[in-house]
Tab-separated table of C-alpha atoms in Angstrom:
chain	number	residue	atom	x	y	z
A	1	UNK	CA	58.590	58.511	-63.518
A	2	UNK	CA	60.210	55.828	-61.163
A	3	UNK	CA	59.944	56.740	-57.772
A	4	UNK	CA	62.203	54.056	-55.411
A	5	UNK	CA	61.209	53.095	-51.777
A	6	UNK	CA	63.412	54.579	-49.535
A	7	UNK	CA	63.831	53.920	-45.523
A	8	UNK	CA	62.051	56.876	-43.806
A	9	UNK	CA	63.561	55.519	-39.892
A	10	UNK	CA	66.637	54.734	-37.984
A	11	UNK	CA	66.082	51.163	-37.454
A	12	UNK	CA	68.449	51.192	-34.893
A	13	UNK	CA	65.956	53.469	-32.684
A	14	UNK	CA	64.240	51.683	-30.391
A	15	UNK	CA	61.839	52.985	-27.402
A	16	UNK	CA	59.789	51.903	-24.728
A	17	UNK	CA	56.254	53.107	-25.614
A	18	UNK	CA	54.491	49.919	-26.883
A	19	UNK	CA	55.348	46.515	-28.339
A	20	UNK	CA	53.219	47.568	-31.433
A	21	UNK	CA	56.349	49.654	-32.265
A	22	UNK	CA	58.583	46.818	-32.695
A	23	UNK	CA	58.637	45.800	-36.509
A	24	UNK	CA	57.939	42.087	-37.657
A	25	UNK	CA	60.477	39.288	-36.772
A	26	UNK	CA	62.413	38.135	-39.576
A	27	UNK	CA	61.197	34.135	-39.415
A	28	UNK	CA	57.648	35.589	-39.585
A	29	UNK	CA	58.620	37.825	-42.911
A	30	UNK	CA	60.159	35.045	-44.424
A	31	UNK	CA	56.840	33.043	-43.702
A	32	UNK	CA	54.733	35.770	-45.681
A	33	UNK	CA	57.483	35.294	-48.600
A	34	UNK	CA	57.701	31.545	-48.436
A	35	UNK	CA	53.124	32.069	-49.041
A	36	UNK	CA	53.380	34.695	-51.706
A	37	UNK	CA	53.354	33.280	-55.680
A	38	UNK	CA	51.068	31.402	-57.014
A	39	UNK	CA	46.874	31.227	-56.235
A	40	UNK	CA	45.943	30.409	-53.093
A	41	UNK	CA	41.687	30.094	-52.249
A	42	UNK	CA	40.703	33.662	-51.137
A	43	UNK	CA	38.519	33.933	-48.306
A	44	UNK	CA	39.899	31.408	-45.676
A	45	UNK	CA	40.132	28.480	-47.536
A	46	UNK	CA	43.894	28.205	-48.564
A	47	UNK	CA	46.325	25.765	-47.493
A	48	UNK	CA	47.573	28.013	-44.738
A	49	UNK	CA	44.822	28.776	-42.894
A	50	UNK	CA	44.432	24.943	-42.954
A	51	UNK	CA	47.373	24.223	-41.354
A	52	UNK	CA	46.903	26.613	-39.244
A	53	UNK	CA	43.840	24.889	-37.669
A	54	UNK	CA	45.925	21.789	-36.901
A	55	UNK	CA	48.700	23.932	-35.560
A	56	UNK	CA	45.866	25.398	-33.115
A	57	UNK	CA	44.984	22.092	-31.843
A	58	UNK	CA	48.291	21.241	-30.508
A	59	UNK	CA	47.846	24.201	-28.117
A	60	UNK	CA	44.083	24.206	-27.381
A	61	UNK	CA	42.869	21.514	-28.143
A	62	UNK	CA	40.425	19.343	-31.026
A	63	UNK	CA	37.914	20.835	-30.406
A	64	UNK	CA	39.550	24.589	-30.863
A	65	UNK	CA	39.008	26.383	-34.264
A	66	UNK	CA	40.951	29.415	-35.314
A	67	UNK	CA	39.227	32.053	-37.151
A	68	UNK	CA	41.884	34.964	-38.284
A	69	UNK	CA	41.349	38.405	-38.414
A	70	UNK	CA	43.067	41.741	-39.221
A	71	UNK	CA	43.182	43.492	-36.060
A	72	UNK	CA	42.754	43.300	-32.008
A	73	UNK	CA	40.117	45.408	-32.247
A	74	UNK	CA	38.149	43.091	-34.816
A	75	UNK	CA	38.778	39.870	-33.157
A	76	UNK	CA	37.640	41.086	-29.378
A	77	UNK	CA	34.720	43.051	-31.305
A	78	UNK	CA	33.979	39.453	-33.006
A	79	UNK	CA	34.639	37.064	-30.405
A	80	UNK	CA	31.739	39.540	-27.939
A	81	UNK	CA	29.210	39.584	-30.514
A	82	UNK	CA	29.354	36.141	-31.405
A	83	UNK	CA	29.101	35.462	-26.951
A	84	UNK	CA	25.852	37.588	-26.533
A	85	UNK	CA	22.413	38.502	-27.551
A	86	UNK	CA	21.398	41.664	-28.812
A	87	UNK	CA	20.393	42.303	-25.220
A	88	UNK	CA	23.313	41.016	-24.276
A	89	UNK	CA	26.142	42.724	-21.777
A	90	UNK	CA	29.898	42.016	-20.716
A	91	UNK	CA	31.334	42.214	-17.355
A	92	UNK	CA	34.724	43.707	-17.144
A	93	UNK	CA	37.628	45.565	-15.966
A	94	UNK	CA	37.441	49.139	-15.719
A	95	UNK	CA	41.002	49.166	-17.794
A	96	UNK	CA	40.242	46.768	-19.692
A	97	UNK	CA	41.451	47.757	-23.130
A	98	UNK	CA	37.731	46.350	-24.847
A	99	UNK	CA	36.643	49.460	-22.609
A	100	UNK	CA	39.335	52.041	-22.797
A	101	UNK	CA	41.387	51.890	-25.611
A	102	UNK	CA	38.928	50.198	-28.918
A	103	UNK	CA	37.235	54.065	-29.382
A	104	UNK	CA	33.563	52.536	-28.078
A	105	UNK	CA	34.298	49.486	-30.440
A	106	UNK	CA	32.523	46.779	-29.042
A	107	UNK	CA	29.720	48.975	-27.790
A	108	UNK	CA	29.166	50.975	-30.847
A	109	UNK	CA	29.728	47.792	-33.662
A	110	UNK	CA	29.214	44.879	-31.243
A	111	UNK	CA	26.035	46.557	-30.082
A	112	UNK	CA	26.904	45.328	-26.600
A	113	UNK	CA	26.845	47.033	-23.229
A	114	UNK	CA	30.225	46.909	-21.339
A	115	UNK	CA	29.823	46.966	-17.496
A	116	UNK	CA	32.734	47.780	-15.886
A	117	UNK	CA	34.740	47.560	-12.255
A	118	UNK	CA	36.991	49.128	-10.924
A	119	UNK	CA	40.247	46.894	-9.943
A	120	UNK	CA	43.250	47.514	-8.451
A	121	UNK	CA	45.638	45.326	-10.373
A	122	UNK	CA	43.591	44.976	-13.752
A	123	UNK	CA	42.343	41.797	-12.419
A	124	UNK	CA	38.728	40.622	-12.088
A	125	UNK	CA	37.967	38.085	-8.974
A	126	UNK	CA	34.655	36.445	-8.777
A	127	UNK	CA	33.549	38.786	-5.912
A	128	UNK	CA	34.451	41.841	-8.234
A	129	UNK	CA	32.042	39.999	-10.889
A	130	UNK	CA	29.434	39.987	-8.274
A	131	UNK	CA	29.124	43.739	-8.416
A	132	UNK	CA	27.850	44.158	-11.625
A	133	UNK	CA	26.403	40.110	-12.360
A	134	UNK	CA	22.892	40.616	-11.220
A	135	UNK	CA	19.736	41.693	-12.723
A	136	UNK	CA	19.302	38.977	-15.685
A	137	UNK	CA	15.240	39.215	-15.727
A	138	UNK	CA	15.115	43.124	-15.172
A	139	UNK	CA	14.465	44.063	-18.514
A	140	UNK	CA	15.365	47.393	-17.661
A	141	UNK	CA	18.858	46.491	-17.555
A	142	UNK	CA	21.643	44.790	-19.756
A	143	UNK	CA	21.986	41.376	-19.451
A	144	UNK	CA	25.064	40.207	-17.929
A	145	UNK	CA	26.533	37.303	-20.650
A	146	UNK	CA	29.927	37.361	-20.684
A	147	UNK	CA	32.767	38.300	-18.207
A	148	UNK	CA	35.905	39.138	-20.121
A	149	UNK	CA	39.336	38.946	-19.085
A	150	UNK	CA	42.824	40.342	-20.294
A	151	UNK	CA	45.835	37.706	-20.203
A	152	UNK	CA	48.206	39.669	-19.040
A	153	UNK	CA	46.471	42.173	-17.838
A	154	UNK	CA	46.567	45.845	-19.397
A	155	UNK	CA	48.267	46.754	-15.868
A	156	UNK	CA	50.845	43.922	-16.886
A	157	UNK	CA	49.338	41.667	-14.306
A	158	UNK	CA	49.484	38.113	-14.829
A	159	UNK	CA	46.228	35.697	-13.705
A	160	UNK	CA	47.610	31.927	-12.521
A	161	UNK	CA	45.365	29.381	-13.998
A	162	UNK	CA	43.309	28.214	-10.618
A	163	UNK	CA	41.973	32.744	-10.652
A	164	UNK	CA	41.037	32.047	-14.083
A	165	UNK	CA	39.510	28.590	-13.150
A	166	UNK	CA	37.657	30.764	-10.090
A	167	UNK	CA	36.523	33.296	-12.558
A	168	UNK	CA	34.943	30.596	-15.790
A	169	UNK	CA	33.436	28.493	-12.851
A	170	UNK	CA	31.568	31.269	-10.836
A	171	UNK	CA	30.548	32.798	-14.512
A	172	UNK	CA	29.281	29.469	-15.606
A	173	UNK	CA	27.533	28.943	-12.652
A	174	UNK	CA	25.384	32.008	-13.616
A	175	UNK	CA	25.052	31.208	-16.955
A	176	UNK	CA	27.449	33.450	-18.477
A	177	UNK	CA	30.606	32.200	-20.688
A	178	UNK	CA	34.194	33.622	-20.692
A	179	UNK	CA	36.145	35.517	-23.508
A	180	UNK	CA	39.604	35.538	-22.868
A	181	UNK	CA	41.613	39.233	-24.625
A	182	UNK	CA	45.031	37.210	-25.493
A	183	UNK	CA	46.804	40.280	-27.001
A	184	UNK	CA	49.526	39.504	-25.049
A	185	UNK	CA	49.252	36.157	-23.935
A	186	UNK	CA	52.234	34.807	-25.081
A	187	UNK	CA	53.722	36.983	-22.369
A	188	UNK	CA	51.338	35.417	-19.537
A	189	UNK	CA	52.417	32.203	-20.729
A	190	UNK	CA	55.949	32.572	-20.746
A	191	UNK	CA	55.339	34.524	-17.256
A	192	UNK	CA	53.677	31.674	-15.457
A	193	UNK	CA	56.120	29.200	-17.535
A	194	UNK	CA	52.857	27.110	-18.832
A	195	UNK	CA	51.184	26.107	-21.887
A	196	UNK	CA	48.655	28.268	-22.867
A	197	UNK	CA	45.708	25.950	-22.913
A	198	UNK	CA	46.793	25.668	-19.013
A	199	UNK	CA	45.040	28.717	-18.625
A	200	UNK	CA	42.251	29.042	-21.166
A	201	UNK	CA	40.127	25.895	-22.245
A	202	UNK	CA	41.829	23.572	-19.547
A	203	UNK	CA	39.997	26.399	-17.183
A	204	UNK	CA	36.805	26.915	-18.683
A	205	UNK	CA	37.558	29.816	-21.050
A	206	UNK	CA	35.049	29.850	-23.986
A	207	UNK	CA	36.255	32.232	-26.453
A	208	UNK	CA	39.912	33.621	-26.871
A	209	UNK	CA	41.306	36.801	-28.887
A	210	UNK	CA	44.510	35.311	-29.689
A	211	UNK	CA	47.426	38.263	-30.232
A	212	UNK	CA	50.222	37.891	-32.740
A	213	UNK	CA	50.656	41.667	-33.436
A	214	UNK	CA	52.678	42.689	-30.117
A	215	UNK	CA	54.778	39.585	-30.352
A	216	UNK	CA	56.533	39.843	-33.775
A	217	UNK	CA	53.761	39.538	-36.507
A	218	UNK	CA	52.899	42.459	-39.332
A	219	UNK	CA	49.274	41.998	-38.974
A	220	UNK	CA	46.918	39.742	-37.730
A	221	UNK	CA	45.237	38.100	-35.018
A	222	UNK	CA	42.609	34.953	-34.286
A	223	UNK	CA	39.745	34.740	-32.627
A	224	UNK	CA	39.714	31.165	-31.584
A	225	UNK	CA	36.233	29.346	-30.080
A	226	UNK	CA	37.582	27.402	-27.310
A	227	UNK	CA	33.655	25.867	-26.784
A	228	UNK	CA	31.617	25.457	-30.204
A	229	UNK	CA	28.977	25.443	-27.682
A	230	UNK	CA	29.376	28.980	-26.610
A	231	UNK	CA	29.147	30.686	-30.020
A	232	UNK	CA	27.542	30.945	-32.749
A	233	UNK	CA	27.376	32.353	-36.900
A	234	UNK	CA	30.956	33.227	-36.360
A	235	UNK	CA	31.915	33.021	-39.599
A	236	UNK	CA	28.832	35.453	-40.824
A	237	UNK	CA	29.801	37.564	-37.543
A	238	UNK	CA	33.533	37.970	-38.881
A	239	UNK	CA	32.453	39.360	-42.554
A	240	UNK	CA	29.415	41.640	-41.018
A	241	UNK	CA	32.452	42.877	-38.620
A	242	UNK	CA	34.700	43.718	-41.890
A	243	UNK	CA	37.652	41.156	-40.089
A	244	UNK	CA	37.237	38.735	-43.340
A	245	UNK	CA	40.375	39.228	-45.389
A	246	UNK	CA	40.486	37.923	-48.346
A	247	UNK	CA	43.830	36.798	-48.706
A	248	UNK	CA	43.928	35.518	-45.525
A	249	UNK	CA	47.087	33.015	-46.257
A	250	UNK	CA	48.884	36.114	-45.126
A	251	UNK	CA	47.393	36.589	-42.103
A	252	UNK	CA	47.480	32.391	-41.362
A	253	UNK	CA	50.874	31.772	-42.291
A	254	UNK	CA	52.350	34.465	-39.617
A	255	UNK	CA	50.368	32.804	-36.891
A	256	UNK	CA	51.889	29.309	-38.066
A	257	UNK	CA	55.101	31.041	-37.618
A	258	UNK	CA	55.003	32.118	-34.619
A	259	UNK	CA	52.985	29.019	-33.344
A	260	UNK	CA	54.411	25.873	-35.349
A	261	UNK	CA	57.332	25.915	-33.384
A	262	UNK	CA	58.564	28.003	-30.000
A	263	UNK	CA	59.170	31.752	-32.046
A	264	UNK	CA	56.024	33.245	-30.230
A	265	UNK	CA	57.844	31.958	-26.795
A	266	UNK	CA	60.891	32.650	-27.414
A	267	UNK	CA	59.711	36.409	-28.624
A	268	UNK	CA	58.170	36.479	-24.978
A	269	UNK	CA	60.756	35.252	-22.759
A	270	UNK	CA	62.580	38.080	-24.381
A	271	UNK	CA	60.734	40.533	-23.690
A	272	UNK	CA	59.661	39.736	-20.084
A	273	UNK	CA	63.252	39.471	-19.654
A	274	UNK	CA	63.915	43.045	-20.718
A	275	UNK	CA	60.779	44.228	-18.667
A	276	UNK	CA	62.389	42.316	-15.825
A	277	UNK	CA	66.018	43.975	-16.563
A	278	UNK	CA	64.262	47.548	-16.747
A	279	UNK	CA	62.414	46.968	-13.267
A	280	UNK	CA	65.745	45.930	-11.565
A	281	UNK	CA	67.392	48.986	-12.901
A	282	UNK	CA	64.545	51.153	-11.859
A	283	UNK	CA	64.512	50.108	-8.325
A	284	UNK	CA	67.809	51.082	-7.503
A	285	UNK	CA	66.671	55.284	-8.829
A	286	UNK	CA	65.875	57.290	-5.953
A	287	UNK	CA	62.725	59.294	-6.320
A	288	UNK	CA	61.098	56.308	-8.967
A	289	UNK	CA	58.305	54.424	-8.039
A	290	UNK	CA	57.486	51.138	-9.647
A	291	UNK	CA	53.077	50.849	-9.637
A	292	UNK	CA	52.453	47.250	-10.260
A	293	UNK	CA	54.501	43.851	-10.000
A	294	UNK	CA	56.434	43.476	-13.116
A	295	UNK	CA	54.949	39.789	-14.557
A	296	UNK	CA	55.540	40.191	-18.167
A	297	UNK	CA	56.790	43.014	-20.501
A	298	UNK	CA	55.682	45.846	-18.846
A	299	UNK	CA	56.794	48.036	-16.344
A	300	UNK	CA	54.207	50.593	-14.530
A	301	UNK	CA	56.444	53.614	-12.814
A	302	UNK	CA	55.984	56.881	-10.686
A	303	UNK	CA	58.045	59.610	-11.486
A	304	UNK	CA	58.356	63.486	-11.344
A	305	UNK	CA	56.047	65.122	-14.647
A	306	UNK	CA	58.863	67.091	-15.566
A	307	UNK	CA	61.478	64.081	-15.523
A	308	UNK	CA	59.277	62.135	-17.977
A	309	UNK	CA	59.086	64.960	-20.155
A	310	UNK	CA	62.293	65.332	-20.255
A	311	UNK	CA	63.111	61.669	-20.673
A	312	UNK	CA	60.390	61.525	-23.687
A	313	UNK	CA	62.971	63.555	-25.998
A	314	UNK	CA	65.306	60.942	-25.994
A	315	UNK	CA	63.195	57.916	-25.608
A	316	UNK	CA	59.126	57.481	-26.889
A	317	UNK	CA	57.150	55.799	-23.944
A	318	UNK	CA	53.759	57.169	-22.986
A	319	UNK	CA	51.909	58.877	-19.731
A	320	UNK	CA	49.834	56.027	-18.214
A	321	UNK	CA	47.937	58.695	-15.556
A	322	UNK	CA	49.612	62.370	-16.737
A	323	UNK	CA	48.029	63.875	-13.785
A	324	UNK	CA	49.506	61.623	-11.380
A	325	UNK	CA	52.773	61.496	-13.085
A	326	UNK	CA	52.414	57.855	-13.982
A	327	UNK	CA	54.084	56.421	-17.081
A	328	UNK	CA	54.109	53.129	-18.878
A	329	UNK	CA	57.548	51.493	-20.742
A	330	UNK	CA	56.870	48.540	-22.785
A	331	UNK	CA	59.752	45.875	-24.099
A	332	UNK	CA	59.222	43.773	-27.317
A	333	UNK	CA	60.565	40.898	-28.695
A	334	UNK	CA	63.389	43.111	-30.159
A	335	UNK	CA	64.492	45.319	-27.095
A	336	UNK	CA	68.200	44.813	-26.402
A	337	UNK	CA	70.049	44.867	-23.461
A	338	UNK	CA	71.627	48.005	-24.372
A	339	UNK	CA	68.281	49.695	-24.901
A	340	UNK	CA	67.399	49.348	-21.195
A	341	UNK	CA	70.416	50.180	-19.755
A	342	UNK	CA	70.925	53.280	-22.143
A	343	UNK	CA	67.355	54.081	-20.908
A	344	UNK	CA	68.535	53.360	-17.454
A	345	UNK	CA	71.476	55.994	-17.719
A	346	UNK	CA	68.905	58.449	-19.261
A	347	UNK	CA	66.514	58.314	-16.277
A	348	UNK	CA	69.309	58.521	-13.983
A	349	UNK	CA	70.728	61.549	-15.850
A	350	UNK	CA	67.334	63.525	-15.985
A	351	UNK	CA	66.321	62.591	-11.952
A	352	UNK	CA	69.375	64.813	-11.129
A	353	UNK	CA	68.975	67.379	-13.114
C-alpha cells in the first residue's frame, strides 16, 4: 500500500518560543543534497568533514580541529569530559543551560560535578569564579577544572572579548582551562560585530561547543579543541558519548554551509535584528517590562500571567520564571518583520483587555 508524505504544518506559522523551531535554511538543504549519492567514508573520514577542518581554520585558527556531533547536548557533554578527570568539576553559571536544561547530562554521562553561581545577567566574572574555585587538594571535594561559559548567554547576554580574556586568564592562572557553550555564538558574534576567534582562542578559550542547530542547520553541531593541549582521547570520548555518526558527511557539509561563506552571519544579523525590532516595540507597551539588555536574539520580558496566557493561543513562546510572570520570545534566522509586529499588535490587544 503506498502511503505519500504529506505536510502536517502551516509553514507560514511562525512563533517566538525558540530558534530550534525555525526549520533548516534552504542553502544548508541544498548542501545535504549536493553530499547525498554516491559512497562517502563512514565514520568521519569523508571528503566533507575534511573540508570542513580547513573551513574551521579560517575562523579559529591551525591549530583548531573540528570534531562533529549530533546534538548540543553531546558536544558540551563531550567537550567537559574530554577537559576533566574523573575527579574532575566545572565552574558555572547557575543558568547555564549545561546545568538547567541537558536533564543532569553532563553530570550523569560526563560523570562530572557542576558547581554553580548564581549571576545576575548569565555572566560569570572572575570574582564570581572565586566563589566556588577553591579547594583543589581537599579530597573531600570536587576538583575545580574547568569554568564554562555560554556565548551569548542563556539570559541573551553578550560577553566582549577583554570579560572573556579576564575569565581564561584568572582560570589559567589556577590551573583550570575554559570550554566555551557556542550554541548561539553566531549571535554573539554578529552582536559584538567581530570574528569569532576574537573571542574564543584569541582569548584563551580551550574548548568550544560550536552551534549550528539554532542558526539554520537540521542537525548537528562541533565540538572544536581550540588547545590540543587541553584535551585529550577525544575521538574515543565522542563514540563512548554515542555523538559518532556514521555518516557524518551530513552533519559536516551543513557546518561548511553555514561557515564557508557569511550564511551563519547573515542568519544572525537577522535575527538579532528581529530581537532588536521586538524590544523597540515592547518598550513603547505600558505595563511590559523588558528583564535583560537585548544583545542578540532574545528578548527577556515582564508581563501580567494572565496576558501571556492569553497571548500563548495565538503565538508559542515559553514562561521563563511562571511564578514571576516572566517570559522568554526568541527570533530565528527566519522571523519576518511582519511576525514581530503582528506579535506586537497581539500584545497590545491582550494588555487592554
Amino acid at each position: 500500500m503506498r502511503t505519500d508524505a504529506r505536510r502536517h504544518h502551516d509553514p507560514q506559522v511562525r512563533g517566538f518560543a525558540s530558534d530550534n523551531y525555525a526549520g533548516a535554511h534552504p542553502e544548508v538543504l541544498a548542501a545535504i543534497a549536493l553530499a547525498n549519492g554516491g559512497h562517502q567514508v563512514a565514520y568521519g573520514e569523508d571528503d566533507y568533514t575534511g573540508h570542513l577542518q580547513r573551513v574551521m581554520h579560517s575562523h579559529f585558527g591551525p591549530t583548531a580541529e573540528a570534531f562533529p556531533v549530533f546534538n548540543g547536548t553531546g558536544a558540551n557533554v563531550v567537550a567537559l569530559q574530554a577537559l576533566t578527570d574523573r575527579w574532575g568539576a566545572v565552574i558555572c553559571a547557575e543558568s547555564a543551560h549545561i546545568n538547567v536544561d541537558e536533564g543532569g547530562a553532563p553530570e550523569r554521562m560526563g560523570g562530572l560535578k557542576l558547581l554553580t553561581v548564581p549571576t545576575p545577567d548569565g555572566k560569570l566574572t572572575p570574582e564570581l569564579i572565586d566563589r566556588q574555585a577553591y579547594g583543589w587538594d581537599d579530597e573531600h571535594r570536587a576538583m575545580p577544572q574547568v569554568v564554562s561559559i555560554t556565548q551569548n548567554t542563556e539570559l541573551g547576554t553578550v560577553y566582549t572579548p577583554d570579560e572573556i580574556r579576564a575569565i581564561c586568564d584568572h582560570a589559567h592562572e589556577r590551573g583550570m582551562k575554559v570550554h566555551l557553550d557556542g550554541a548561539r555564538i553566531a549571535n554573539a558574534a554578529a552582536s559584538l560585530d567581530v570574528p569569532m576567534r576574537t573571542f574564543t582562542n584569541t582569548v584563551g578559550v580551550d574548548v568550544l561547543s560550536f552551534g549550528g542547530t539554532k542558526n539554520g542547520a537540521l542537525f548537528g553541531e562541533a565540538v572544536v579543541v581550540l588547545n590540543p593541549d587541553a584535551v585529550r582521547a577525544m575521538k574515543h570520548l565522542r563514540k563512548l558519548s554515542m555523538q559518532l555518526a556514521s555518516k557524518m558527511r551530513f552533519v559536516s557539509v551543513q557546518l561548511e554551509a553555514l561557515l564557508a561563506k557569511d550564511l551563519w552571519l547573515r542568519n544572525a544579523r537577522h535575527a538579532n535584528a528581529m530581537a532588536q525590532r521586538l524590544a523597540e516595540g515592547v518598550r513603547a507597551i505600558d505595563g511590559v517590562e523588558i528583564l535583560h539588555p537585548v544583545q542578540a536574539n532574545a528578548v527577556f520580558a515582564r508581563l501580567p500571567h494572565a496576558v501571556s496566557e492569553r497571548l500563548q493561543k495565538r503565538f508559542r513562546f515559553y514562561f521563563w520564571d511562571e511564578t514571576a510572570g516572566d517570559v522568554r520570545w526568541m527570533c530565528a534566522f527566519d522571523t519576518r518583520e511582519d511576525d514581530v509586529d503582528a506579535f506586537l499588535q497581539a500584545l497590545k490587544e491582550e494588555m487592554v483587555r
